[in-house]
Coordinates of C-alpha atoms and ligand atoms in Angstrom, one line a residue:
M640 CA 64.1 61.3 116.7
S641 CA 64.3 61.9 120.6
G642 CA 66.9 64.2 121.7
V643 CA 67.6 66.5 124.9
V644 CA 65.6 69.5 125.4
F645 CA 67.3 72.1 127.3
A646 CA 65.2 75.4 129.2
L647 CA 66.6 78.8 129.7
P648 CA 65.4 80.4 132.8
G649 CA 61.4 80.5 132.0
N650 CA 61.0 78.8 129.8
E651 CA 60.9 75.3 131.9
S652 CA 57.4 74.5 130.9
L653 CA 57.4 74.8 127.2
A654 CA 60.7 72.5 127.4
R655 CA 58.8 70.0 129.1
A656 CA 55.7 70.3 126.7
I657 CA 58.7 70.2 123.8
A658 CA 60.2 66.6 126.1
Q659 CA 57.1 64.9 125.6
R660 CA 55.8 65.4 122.5
T661 CA 59.1 64.6 120.7
R662 CA 60.1 61.7 123.7
S663 CA 62.8 63.6 124.6
E664 CA 64.7 64.1 127.9
I665 CA 64.8 67.2 130.0
G666 CA 68.7 68.2 129.8
A667 CA 70.5 69.6 132.7
L668 CA 72.3 73.0 131.8
A669 CA 74.1 75.3 134.6
L670 CA 73.8 78.9 133.9
H671 CA 75.8 81.5 136.5
R672 CA 76.3 85.2 136.3
F673 CA 79.8 85.9 137.7
P674 CA 80.3 88.9 140.2
D675 CA 82.0 90.9 137.5
G676 CA 78.9 90.5 135.4
E677 CA 80.4 88.1 133.0
S678 CA 78.2 84.6 131.9
Y679 CA 79.1 80.7 132.7
A680 CA 77.3 78.2 131.4
R681 CA 77.9 74.0 131.8
I682 CA 76.3 71.3 129.9
D683 CA 75.6 68.4 133.0
T684 CA 73.7 66.0 130.3
P685 CA 75.8 63.8 128.0
L686 CA 75.1 64.2 124.4
A687 CA 77.5 62.2 122.1
G688 CA 75.7 61.4 119.4
R689 CA 72.1 63.4 120.8
E690 CA 69.8 65.9 119.2
A691 CA 70.2 69.2 121.5
I692 CA 66.8 71.1 121.9
F693 CA 67.1 75.1 123.6
V694 CA 64.4 76.8 124.6
C695 CA 64.6 80.3 125.4
T696 CA 62.1 83.1 124.2
L697 CA 64.1 86.1 123.4
D698 CA 62.7 89.2 124.7
R699 CA 65.0 91.8 126.6
P700 CA 67.3 89.7 124.1
D701 CA 70.4 91.0 125.0
A702 CA 71.5 89.6 128.4
K703 CA 69.9 86.0 127.6
L704 CA 71.9 85.5 123.7
L705 CA 75.3 85.5 125.5
P706 CA 74.5 82.1 127.8
L707 CA 72.0 80.9 124.9
L708 CA 75.2 80.9 122.7
F709 CA 77.7 80.1 125.4
A710 CA 75.0 76.9 126.1
L711 CA 74.8 76.1 122.0
D712 CA 78.9 76.2 121.8
A713 CA 79.3 73.6 125.2
A714 CA 76.4 71.6 123.6
R715 CA 78.2 71.3 120.2
D716 CA 81.3 70.5 122.1
A717 CA 79.9 67.9 124.2
G718 CA 79.2 65.8 121.0
A719 CA 75.6 67.0 119.9
T720 CA 74.8 65.9 116.3
R721 CA 72.7 68.9 116.0
C722 CA 71.8 72.0 118.0
G723 CA 68.0 73.2 117.7
L724 CA 66.5 76.7 118.7
V725 CA 63.2 77.2 120.1
V726 CA 62.5 80.5 120.3
P727 CA 59.0 81.4 120.7
Y728 CA 59.6 85.5 120.4
L729 CA 62.3 85.8 117.9
P730 CA 63.8 89.8 118.7
Y731 CA 65.3 92.5 116.3
M732 CA 63.0 91.7 113.4
R733 CA 61.6 95.4 113.3
Q734 CA 64.9 97.3 112.2
D735 CA 64.7 95.3 108.9
A736 CA 66.3 97.9 106.9
R737 CA 68.4 101.3 107.3
F738 CA 66.1 104.1 108.3
K739 CA 68.9 106.5 108.3
P740 CA 72.5 106.8 107.3
G741 CA 74.7 104.8 109.4
E742 CA 72.2 102.3 111.1
A743 CA 73.0 98.9 112.1
I744 CA 70.4 96.3 110.4
T745 CA 70.1 94.4 113.8
S746 CA 67.6 91.8 112.4
V747 CA 70.6 91.1 109.6
T748 CA 73.6 91.0 112.7
F749 CA 70.9 89.1 114.9
A750 CA 70.1 86.2 112.7
R751 CA 73.7 86.1 111.1
L752 CA 74.9 85.0 115.5
L753 CA 71.6 82.4 115.9
S754 CA 72.2 81.3 112.0
K755 CA 75.9 80.5 112.6
A756 CA 75.3 79.2 116.5
A757 CA 72.0 76.8 115.8
D758 CA 70.9 74.2 112.9
W759 CA 67.5 75.2 113.1
I760 CA 64.6 77.5 114.4
V761 CA 61.4 77.6 115.1
T762 CA 59.6 80.7 116.4
V763 CA 56.0 82.1 116.7
D764 CA 54.8 84.6 114.0
P765 CA 58.5 86.2 113.3
H766 CA 57.8 90.3 112.7
L767 CA 57.7 89.9 108.8
H768 CA 57.3 93.3 107.5
R769 CA 60.3 94.0 104.7
Y770 CA 61.2 90.1 104.7
A771 CA 58.9 87.9 102.9
A772 CA 60.1 85.1 104.9
L773 CA 61.9 84.1 107.9
G774 CA 64.3 82.4 104.9
A775 CA 65.5 85.5 103.7
V776 CA 67.2 86.7 106.8
Y777 CA 67.8 83.2 108.8
S778 CA 70.1 80.9 106.8
I779 CA 69.1 78.0 108.9
P780 CA 66.4 75.1 108.6
D781 CA 63.1 77.2 110.0
R782 CA 59.6 76.4 111.3
V783 CA 57.4 78.7 112.1
V784 CA 54.0 78.6 114.0
H785 CA 51.0 81.1 113.4
A786 CA 48.9 82.3 116.3
A787 CA 46.4 83.0 114.3
P788 CA 43.8 79.7 114.5
L789 CA 44.1 80.1 118.0
I790 CA 43.4 83.4 118.4
A791 CA 40.3 82.8 116.2
Q792 CA 39.2 80.3 118.4
W793 CA 39.9 82.3 121.4
I794 CA 37.4 84.8 119.5
R795 CA 34.9 82.1 118.8
D796 CA 34.8 81.2 122.3
N797 CA 34.6 84.5 123.7
V798 CA 32.8 87.3 122.0
R799 CA 29.3 87.3 120.5
A800 CA 29.5 89.3 117.9
P801 CA 33.1 90.6 117.2
V802 CA 34.9 93.1 114.8
L803 CA 38.6 92.9 114.1
V804 CA 40.7 96.0 113.9
G805 CA 44.5 95.9 112.9
P806 CA 45.9 99.1 114.2
D807 CA 48.1 99.8 111.3
G808 CA 49.0 98.0 107.6
E809 CA 51.2 95.9 108.8
S810 CA 49.0 93.9 111.2
E811 CA 47.0 93.4 108.1
Q812 CA 48.3 89.9 107.6
W813 CA 47.8 88.5 111.3
V814 CA 44.1 90.6 111.4
A815 CA 43.3 88.8 108.0
S816 CA 44.3 85.6 108.7
V817 CA 42.5 85.7 112.2
A818 CA 39.1 87.3 111.1
R819 CA 38.8 84.7 108.1
D820 CA 39.2 82.0 110.9
A821 CA 36.6 83.4 113.3
K822 CA 34.7 83.9 110.5
A823 CA 34.6 88.2 111.3
P824 CA 35.0 91.1 109.9
Y825 CA 37.8 93.4 110.1
V826 CA 39.1 97.1 109.3
V827 CA 42.5 98.2 109.5
L828 CA 43.2 101.5 110.5
E829 CA 46.2 104.0 109.2
K830 CA 49.3 104.8 111.5
T831 CA 52.2 107.0 111.5
R832 CA 55.1 106.9 114.1
T833 CA 57.3 109.7 114.8
G834 CA 59.3 108.0 117.8
D835 CA 59.7 105.2 120.2
R836 CA 56.5 106.5 122.2
D837 CA 54.7 109.3 119.7
V838 CA 52.2 107.0 117.2
K839 CA 49.3 108.6 115.3
V840 CA 46.7 106.5 114.3
S841 CA 43.3 107.0 111.5
V842 CA 40.4 105.3 111.7
P843 CA 38.5 104.2 108.6
H844 CA 34.7 104.3 108.9
I845 CA 34.3 101.9 111.6
E846 CA 30.6 103.6 112.2
R847 CA 29.1 100.6 110.7
W848 CA 30.6 98.1 113.1
R849 CA 29.1 99.6 116.0
D850 CA 27.1 97.2 117.4
R851 CA 29.7 95.1 117.4
T852 CA 32.9 94.5 120.3
P853 CA 36.4 95.8 118.4
I854 CA 39.0 93.0 118.8
L855 CA 42.4 95.2 118.5
I856 CA 45.0 92.8 117.2
D857 CA 48.6 93.1 116.5
D858 CA 51.5 90.9 116.6
I859 CA 54.0 92.8 118.9
I860 CA 52.7 95.3 122.2
A861 CA 55.9 96.6 123.3
T862 CA 54.9 100.3 124.3
A863 CA 51.3 99.5 123.8
R864 CA 51.3 103.0 122.4
T865 CA 49.9 101.0 118.9
M866 CA 47.1 100.4 120.8
I867 CA 46.7 103.2 122.9
A868 CA 46.3 105.5 119.7
A869 CA 43.6 103.1 118.1
I870 CA 42.1 103.1 121.3
G871 CA 41.9 107.1 121.2
H872 CA 40.5 106.9 117.6
L873 CA 37.8 104.2 118.4
T874 CA 36.3 105.8 121.8
E875 CA 36.0 109.1 119.3
A876 CA 34.6 107.0 116.5
G877 CA 31.7 106.0 119.6
A878 CA 32.8 102.3 119.5
P879 CA 32.5 100.2 122.0
S880 CA 35.9 99.6 124.8
P881 CA 37.7 97.3 122.8
I882 CA 39.5 94.0 123.4
C883 CA 43.1 94.0 122.9
V884 CA 44.8 90.9 121.7
G885 CA 48.6 90.8 121.1
V886 CA 50.5 87.4 120.0
H887 CA 53.6 88.6 121.5
A888 CA 53.7 90.4 125.1
I889 CA 56.4 92.4 125.2
F890 CA 54.8 95.3 127.7
A891 CA 57.9 97.3 128.0
D892 CA 57.6 99.5 131.2
D893 CA 54.8 100.7 132.3
A894 CA 53.1 99.8 129.1
Y895 CA 50.4 97.0 130.2
G896 CA 48.9 99.4 133.2
A897 CA 48.8 102.5 130.6
L898 CA 47.0 100.0 127.8
Q899 CA 44.5 99.1 130.7
A900 CA 44.4 102.7 132.0
A901 CA 43.6 103.7 128.2
G902 CA 40.3 101.9 128.0
A903 CA 41.2 98.5 126.7
A904 CA 38.2 96.1 128.2
T905 CA 40.6 93.3 128.0
V906 CA 43.5 92.5 127.1
V907 CA 44.8 89.1 126.1
T908 CA 48.0 87.6 124.4
C909 CA 49.6 84.2 123.6
N910 CA 52.1 82.9 126.0
T911 CA 55.1 83.7 123.9
V912 CA 55.9 85.5 126.5
P913 CA 55.4 84.8 129.9
H914 CA 53.1 87.5 131.2
A915 CA 50.2 88.2 133.3
S916 CA 48.0 88.8 130.0
N917 CA 48.7 85.7 128.6
G918 CA 45.3 83.6 127.9
I919 CA 46.2 81.3 124.7
D920 CA 48.0 78.8 124.9
L921 CA 50.4 78.0 122.0
D922 CA 53.1 75.4 123.7
P923 CA 51.0 72.5 122.0
G924 CA 51.6 73.3 118.7
I925 CA 55.2 74.4 119.0
A926 CA 56.3 71.4 120.6
A927 CA 53.9 69.5 117.7
S928 CA 56.2 72.0 115.3
V929 CA 59.2 71.1 116.4
A930 CA 58.5 67.3 116.5
A931 CA 57.6 67.7 112.5
L932 CA 60.9 69.3 112.1
L933 CA 63.0 66.6 113.7
R934 CA 60.7 64.0 112.1
T935 CA 61.4 65.8 108.5
D936 CA 65.0 66.8 109.0
S937 CA 66.1 63.6 110.5
D938 CA 67.5 62.3 107.3
E939 CA 69.6 65.5 106.3
P940 CA 73.7 65.1 107.8
P941 CA 74.5 66.5 110.7
R942 CA 76.6 70.0 110.8
E943 CA 80.4 69.3 111.8
A944 CA 81.1 69.1 115.5
A945 CA 83.4 71.7 115.9
H946 CA 82.5 75.5 114.6
G947 CA 84.2 78.8 113.9
Ligands
LIG2075 C1 54.9 97.1 114.4 O1 54.5 97.5 113.3 C2 54.4 95.8 115.0 O2 53.6 95.5 114.3 C3 53.6 96.6 116.2 O3 52.4 96.9 115.9 C4 54.6 97.3 117.4 O4 55.6 96.9 117.2 C5 53.5 97.5 118.3 O5 54.9 98.5 119.0 P1 54.3 99.4 120.3 O6 53.3 98.7 121.2 O7 55.6 99.7 121.0 O8 53.8 100.4 119.8

């Protein structure tokens, strides 16, 4: 089941974990940005008859996508039997419908691009709201790693009497499973978003949990406005300063500082996107999932070497 693992810049430590778990080699990939802004990619490890695994989290995706697609094509041209993708943060999942006439449904376009370029994908908690599963939009085999058990473990290890709080209905799926594993009560707030940074949140009856430490949990922290609005309402309701836990630490612009300034007691995230707040290590689980996928799928016929 061994292959060759390539790390796109910033993904080296997860690539090493995957290589170790799957007894694969770390491959040499040269990337370069020309002065005119175009990208260059070169595979320097022999790939004929071998499985290639590319590790690339895709926060701030637009600049990362083309080098990744070029590298995947180069691997296929070099004779790789299959090209797999490990994308701890999978972007564009939130535009899962046409909210206004004429809008691009970017989740569909993005999924089509990756599904054409790769043979399988492993990711962590993709934002599934209107899609029931990743397979509803990606046409290649997938494995999804769930952060909930390790978040629950972190809570058990660090917080004596927690109450989990989901900032909106979409977060209930994560909050409910973390609460189950952490054996803690949970509540879910109601959110209305009227713009990128304009979010209103209403608080259900949190008073009965006032002697517990609130832990806000969401899958993505991007502008942090969802969490900031929730903190404001928790504070008004007389709750202690909440701990904020996110799976994917996107933190656009000033979001991290703004979240701390808004009164978060602590901010903790999983390491799907490298960030100062990373406190929950998902690398072993991702590596195990890749190993399981390679074992399970090793009997499937390889795709044609050339693709259009
Ligand atoms: C959306 O429903 C997600 O689950 C998050 O609540 C949202 O993406 C957070 O975004 P922001 O940090 O920009 O408020």
